[in-house]
Amino acid sequence: MYQIEKISHDFSVCKVTDFSQVDFQSDYCFIGKTDEENSLVCITQNVPDNVIERDDGWKAFRLQGVLDFSLVGILAKLSTILAENHIGIFAISTFNTDYILTKRENYLKASAALVNAGYEVI
């Protein structure tokens, strides 16, 4: 089992016109770009002025350690546990690991569900 770390910041999920105002020096900044949109997940206090839409009130968990690309099903197992407890998620993957965001009102319930499933939440 993996350790899961609680991240203390509040996060926002946003759609921005472009990335020119994004604070890339912030501890957390996740961007996604497609032919249809520019998305940003960042610490709420760092939401840029050029936001088109935003959804505030997210909290995050980080899987501790570097996850090898050959590992299968880690995020699926965690998302299944949370889905069974009626908790929606927003998942983000980086090169090293995965992050799971839940709405603030579900954060403690999510933490308890993960602990009950045998994960160490720190």
PDB file of N, CA and C in Angstrom, residues 36-90:
ATOM      1  N   GLU A  36      -9.279  22.715 -27.786  1.00  0.00           N
ATOM      2  CA  GLU A  36     -10.521  23.325 -27.349  1.00  0.00           C
ATOM      3  C   GLU A  36     -10.400  24.209 -26.107  1.00  0.00           C
ATOM      4  N   GLU A  37      -9.340  24.022 -25.306  1.00  0.00           N
ATOM      5  CA  GLU A  37      -9.287  24.802 -24.061  1.00  0.00           C
ATOM      6  C   GLU A  37      -7.889  24.825 -23.459  1.00  0.00           C
ATOM      7  N   ASN A  38      -7.711  25.779 -22.554  1.00  0.00           N
ATOM      8  CA  ASN A  38      -6.520  25.891 -21.708  1.00  0.00           C
ATOM      9  C   ASN A  38      -6.997  25.714 -20.268  1.00  0.00           C
ATOM     10  N   SER A  39      -6.575  24.640 -19.631  1.00  0.00           N
ATOM     11  CA  SER A  39      -7.007  24.355 -18.262  1.00  0.00           C
ATOM     12  C   SER A  39      -5.869  24.570 -17.283  1.00  0.00           C
ATOM     13  N   LEU A  40      -6.244  24.933 -16.073  1.00  0.00           N
ATOM     14  CA  LEU A  40      -5.289  25.211 -15.010  1.00  0.00           C
ATOM     15  C   LEU A  40      -5.868  24.726 -13.699  1.00  0.00           C
ATOM     16  N   VAL A  41      -5.060  24.015 -12.927  1.00  0.00           N
ATOM     17  CA  VAL A  41      -5.387  23.707 -11.536  1.00  0.00           C
ATOM     18  C   VAL A  41      -4.277  24.340 -10.723  1.00  0.00           C
ATOM     19  N   CYS A  42      -4.664  25.202  -9.774  1.00  0.00           N
ATOM     20  CA  CYS A  42      -3.661  25.920  -8.998  1.00  0.00           C
ATOM     21  C   CYS A  42      -4.193  26.203  -7.599  1.00  0.00           C
ATOM     22  N   ILE A  43      -3.297  26.658  -6.743  1.00  0.00           N
ATOM     23  CA  ILE A  43      -3.694  27.112  -5.416  1.00  0.00           C
ATOM     24  C   ILE A  43      -4.656  28.282  -5.608  1.00  0.00           C
ATOM     25  N   THR A  44      -5.751  28.279  -4.884  1.00  0.00           N
ATOM     26  CA  THR A  44      -6.811  29.261  -5.087  1.00  0.00           C
ATOM     27  C   THR A  44      -6.310  30.701  -5.042  1.00  0.00           C
ATOM     28  N   GLN A  45      -5.411  30.995  -4.141  1.00  0.00           N
ATOM     29  CA  GLN A  45      -4.914  32.377  -4.048  1.00  0.00           C
ATOM     30  C   GLN A  45      -4.073  32.780  -5.254  1.00  0.00           C
ATOM     31  N   ASN A  46      -3.710  31.818  -6.125  1.00  0.00           N
ATOM     32  CA  ASN A  46      -2.900  32.105  -7.305  1.00  0.00           C
ATOM     33  C   ASN A  46      -3.696  32.087  -8.608  1.00  0.00           C
ATOM     34  N   VAL A  47      -5.021  32.060  -8.538  1.00  0.00           N
ATOM     35  CA  VAL A  47      -5.826  32.060  -9.761  1.00  0.00           C
ATOM     36  C   VAL A  47      -5.558  33.372 -10.507  1.00  0.00           C
ATOM     37  N   PRO A  48      -5.198  33.281 -11.797  1.00  0.00           N
ATOM     38  CA  PRO A  48      -4.882  34.497 -12.551  1.00  0.00           C
ATOM     39  C   PRO A  48      -6.133  35.298 -12.922  1.00  0.00           C
ATOM     40  N   ASP A  49      -5.916  36.538 -13.327  1.00  0.00           N
ATOM     41  CA  ASP A  49      -7.023  37.422 -13.694  1.00  0.00           C
ATOM     42  C   ASP A  49      -7.693  37.030 -15.006  1.00  0.00           C
ATOM     43  N   ASN A  50      -6.989  36.316 -15.872  1.00  0.00           N
ATOM     44  CA  ASN A  50      -7.547  35.996 -17.180  1.00  0.00           C
ATOM     45  C   ASN A  50      -8.330  34.679 -17.195  1.00  0.00           C
ATOM     46  N   VAL A  51      -8.930  34.360 -16.063  1.00  0.00           N
ATOM     47  CA  VAL A  51      -9.722  33.136 -15.954  1.00  0.00           C
ATOM     48  C   VAL A  51     -11.085  33.351 -16.637  1.00  0.00           C
ATOM     49  N   ILE A  52     -11.521  32.341 -17.376  1.00  0.00           N
ATOM     50  CA  ILE A  52     -12.822  32.384 -18.052  1.00  0.00           C
ATOM     51  C   ILE A  52     -13.884  31.733 -17.175  1.00  0.00           C
ATOM     52  N   GLU A  53     -13.533  30.584 -16.611  1.00  0.00           N
ATOM     53  CA  GLU A  53     -14.394  29.854 -15.677  1.00  0.00           C
ATOM     54  C   GLU A  53     -13.524  29.302 -14.575  1.00  0.00           C
ATOM     55  N   ARG A  54     -14.115  29.137 -13.391  1.00  0.00           N
ATOM     56  CA  ARG A  54     -13.362  28.542 -12.285  1.00  0.00           C
ATOM     57  C   ARG A  54     -14.302  27.811 -11.349  1.00  0.00           C
ATOM     58  N   ASP A  55     -13.751  26.803 -10.707  1.00  0.00           N
ATOM     59  CA  ASP A  55     -14.480  26.037  -9.705  1.00  0.00           C
ATOM     60  C   ASP A  55     -13.566  25.950  -8.492  1.00  0.00           C
ATOM     61  N   ASP A  56     -13.911  26.654  -7.449  1.00  0.00           N
ATOM     62  CA  ASP A  56     -13.112  26.698  -6.221  1.00  0.00           C
ATOM     63  C   ASP A  56     -13.554  25.595  -5.262  1.00  0.00           C
ATOM     64  N   GLY A  57     -12.809  25.455  -4.174  1.00  0.00           N
ATOM     65  CA  GLY A  57     -13.214  24.556  -3.103  1.00  0.00           C
ATOM     66  C   GLY A  57     -12.703  23.138  -3.219  1.00  0.00           C
ATOM     67  N   TRP A  58     -11.533  22.948  -3.816  1.00  0.00           N
ATOM     68  CA  TRP A  58     -10.937  21.629  -3.960  1.00  0.00           C
ATOM     69  C   TRP A  58      -9.790  21.458  -2.960  1.00  0.00           C
ATOM     70  N   LYS A  59      -9.624  20.242  -2.451  1.00  0.00           N
ATOM     71  CA  LYS A  59      -8.509  19.859  -1.590  1.00  0.00           C
ATOM     72  C   LYS A  59      -7.809  18.674  -2.261  1.00  0.00           C
ATOM     73  N   ALA A  60      -6.532  18.465  -1.927  1.00  0.00           N
ATOM     74  CA  ALA A  60      -5.761  17.465  -2.668  1.00  0.00           C
ATOM     75  C   ALA A  60      -5.062  16.449  -1.775  1.00  0.00           C
ATOM     76  N   PHE A  61      -4.882  15.270  -2.353  1.00  0.00           N
ATOM     77  CA  PHE A  61      -4.059  14.200  -1.805  1.00  0.00           C
ATOM     78  C   PHE A  61      -2.973  13.893  -2.827  1.00  0.00           C
ATOM     79  N   ARG A  62      -1.775  13.536  -2.338  1.00  0.00           N
ATOM     80  CA  ARG A  62      -0.680  13.123  -3.225  1.00  0.00           C
ATOM     81  C   ARG A  62      -0.243  11.718  -2.834  1.00  0.00           C
ATOM     82  N   LEU A  63      -0.099  10.847  -3.828  1.00  0.00           N
ATOM     83  CA  LEU A  63       0.487   9.535  -3.570  1.00  0.00           C
ATOM     84  C   LEU A  63       1.967   9.742  -3.324  1.00  0.00           C
ATOM     85  N   GLN A  64       2.460   9.270  -2.202  1.00  0.00           N
ATOM     86  CA  GLN A  64       3.858   9.475  -1.823  1.00  0.00           C
ATOM     87  C   GLN A  64       4.775   8.581  -2.639  1.00  0.00           C
ATOM     88  N   GLY A  65       5.911   9.129  -3.007  1.00  0.00           N
ATOM     89  CA  GLY A  65       6.925   8.359  -3.717  1.00  0.00           C
ATOM     90  C   GLY A  65       6.767   8.475  -5.218  1.00  0.00           C
ATOM     91  N   VAL A  66       7.772   7.995  -5.900  1.00  0.00           N
ATOM     92  CA  VAL A  66       7.777   7.998  -7.359  1.00  0.00           C
ATOM     93  C   VAL A  66       7.133   6.705  -7.835  1.00  0.00           C
ATOM     94  N   LEU A  67       6.126   6.837  -8.693  1.00  0.00           N
ATOM     95  CA  LEU A  67       5.408   5.681  -9.214  1.00  0.00           C
ATOM     96  C   LEU A  67       5.990   5.289 -10.571  1.00  0.00           C
ATOM     97  N   ASP A  68       6.398   4.056 -10.687  1.00  0.00           N
ATOM     98  CA  ASP A  68       6.944   3.554 -11.943  1.00  0.00           C
ATOM     99  C   ASP A  68       5.820   3.448 -12.976  1.00  0.00           C
ATOM    100  N   PHE A  69       6.143   3.744 -14.234  1.00  0.00           N
ATOM    101  CA  PHE A  69       5.147   3.683 -15.296  1.00  0.00           C
ATOM    102  C   PHE A  69       4.586   2.280 -15.507  1.00  0.00           C
ATOM    103  N   SER A  70       5.287   1.267 -15.075  1.00  0.00           N
ATOM    104  CA  SER A  70       4.809  -0.101 -15.263  1.00  0.00           C
ATOM    105  C   SER A  70       3.742  -0.490 -14.239  1.00  0.00           C
ATOM    106  N   LEU A  71       3.564   0.306 -13.192  1.00  0.00           N
ATOM    107  CA  LEU A  71       2.553  -0.002 -12.183  1.00  0.00           C
ATOM    108  C   LEU A  71       1.160   0.198 -12.780  1.00  0.00           C
ATOM    109  N   VAL A  72       0.272  -0.721 -12.483  1.00  0.00           N
ATOM    110  CA  VAL A  72      -1.054  -0.695 -13.086  1.00  0.00           C
ATOM    111  C   VAL A  72      -2.125  -0.644 -12.005  1.00  0.00           C
ATOM    112  N   GLY A  73      -3.109   0.232 -12.188  1.00  0.00           N
ATOM    113  CA  GLY A  73      -4.316   0.199 -11.383  1.00  0.00           C
ATOM    114  C   GLY A  73      -4.311   0.968 -10.079  1.00  0.00           C
ATOM    115  N   ILE A  74      -3.255   1.685  -9.769  1.00  0.00           N
ATOM    116  CA  ILE A  74      -3.209   2.401  -8.487  1.00  0.00           C
ATOM    117  C   ILE A  74      -4.305   3.454  -8.424  1.00  0.00           C
ATOM    118  N   LEU A  75      -4.354   4.310  -9.425  1.00  0.00           N
ATOM    119  CA  LEU A  75      -5.372   5.364  -9.454  1.00  0.00           C
ATOM    120  C   LEU A  75      -6.770   4.767  -9.565  1.00  0.00           C
ATOM    121  N   ALA A  76      -6.909   3.681 -10.294  1.00  0.00           N
ATOM    122  CA  ALA A  76      -8.207   3.015 -10.428  1.00  0.00           C
ATOM    123  C   ALA A  76      -8.696   2.499  -9.075  1.00  0.00           C
ATOM    124  N   LYS A  77      -7.793   1.911  -8.287  1.00  0.00           N
ATOM    125  CA  LYS A  77      -8.182   1.397  -6.969  1.00  0.00           C
ATOM    126  C   LYS A  77      -8.646   2.533  -6.065  1.00  0.00           C
ATOM    127  N   LEU A  78      -7.876   3.615  -6.045  1.00  0.00           N
ATOM    128  CA  LEU A  78      -8.237   4.748  -5.183  1.00  0.00           C
ATOM    129  C   LEU A  78      -9.544   5.389  -5.622  1.00  0.00           C
ATOM    130  N   SER A  79      -9.702   5.571  -6.923  1.00  0.00           N
ATOM    131  CA  SER A  79     -10.937   6.197  -7.408  1.00  0.00           C
ATOM    132  C   SER A  79     -12.149   5.298  -7.157  1.00  0.00           C
ATOM    133  N   THR A  80     -11.960   3.988  -7.208  1.00  0.00           N
ATOM    134  CA  THR A  80     -13.051   3.061  -6.907  1.00  0.00           C
ATOM    135  C   THR A  80     -13.468   3.166  -5.447  1.00  0.00           C
ATOM    136  N   ILE A  81     -12.494   3.229  -4.554  1.00  0.00           N
ATOM    137  CA  ILE A  81     -12.805   3.394  -3.122  1.00  0.00           C
ATOM    138  C   ILE A  81     -13.627   4.655  -2.906  1.00  0.00           C
ATOM    139  N   LEU A  82     -13.200   5.743  -3.516  1.00  0.00           N
ATOM    140  CA  LEU A  82     -13.902   7.013  -3.328  1.00  0.00           C
ATOM    141  C   LEU A  82     -15.271   6.994  -4.000  1.00  0.00           C
ATOM    142  N   ALA A  83     -15.376   6.390  -5.175  1.00  0.00           N
ATOM    143  CA  ALA A  83     -16.670   6.294  -5.855  1.00  0.00           C
ATOM    144  C   ALA A  83     -17.660   5.477  -5.026  1.00  0.00           C
ATOM    145  N   GLU A  84     -17.183   4.406  -4.430  1.00  0.00           N
ATOM    146  CA  GLU A  84     -18.057   3.581  -3.584  1.00  0.00           C
ATOM    147  C   GLU A  84     -18.563   4.347  -2.371  1.00  0.00           C
ATOM    148  N   ASN A  85     -17.855   5.410  -2.017  1.00  0.00           N
ATOM    149  CA  ASN A  85     -18.267   6.263  -0.901  1.00  0.00           C
ATOM    150  C   ASN A  85     -18.927   7.557  -1.395  1.00  0.00           C
ATOM    151  N   HIS A  86     -19.319   7.571  -2.665  1.00  0.00           N
ATOM    152  CA  HIS A  86     -20.039   8.697  -3.286  1.00  0.00           C
ATOM    153  C   HIS A  86     -19.240   9.994  -3.241  1.00  0.00           C
ATOM    154  N   ILE A  87     -17.945   9.869  -3.512  1.00  0.00           N
ATOM    155  CA  ILE A  87     -17.047  11.019  -3.516  1.00  0.00           C
ATOM    156  C   ILE A  87     -16.478  11.181  -4.917  1.00  0.00           C
ATOM    157  N   GLY A  88     -16.797  12.303  -5.551  1.00  0.00           N
ATOM    158  CA  GLY A  88     -16.261  12.602  -6.864  1.00  0.00           C
ATOM    159  C   GLY A  88     -14.811  13.073  -6.747  1.00  0.00           C
ATOM    160  N   ILE A  89     -14.041  12.840  -7.802  1.00  0.00           N
ATOM    161  CA  ILE A  89     -12.634  13.237  -7.788  1.00  0.00           C
ATOM    162  C   ILE A  89     -12.267  13.990  -9.060  1.00  0.00           C
ATOM    163  N   PHE A  90     -11.159  14.684  -8.981  1.00  0.00           N
ATOM    164  CA  PHE A  90     -10.468  15.271 -10.130  1.00  0.00           C
ATOM    165  C   PHE A  90      -9.047  14.750 -10.012  1.00  0.00           C
TER     166      PHE A  90
END
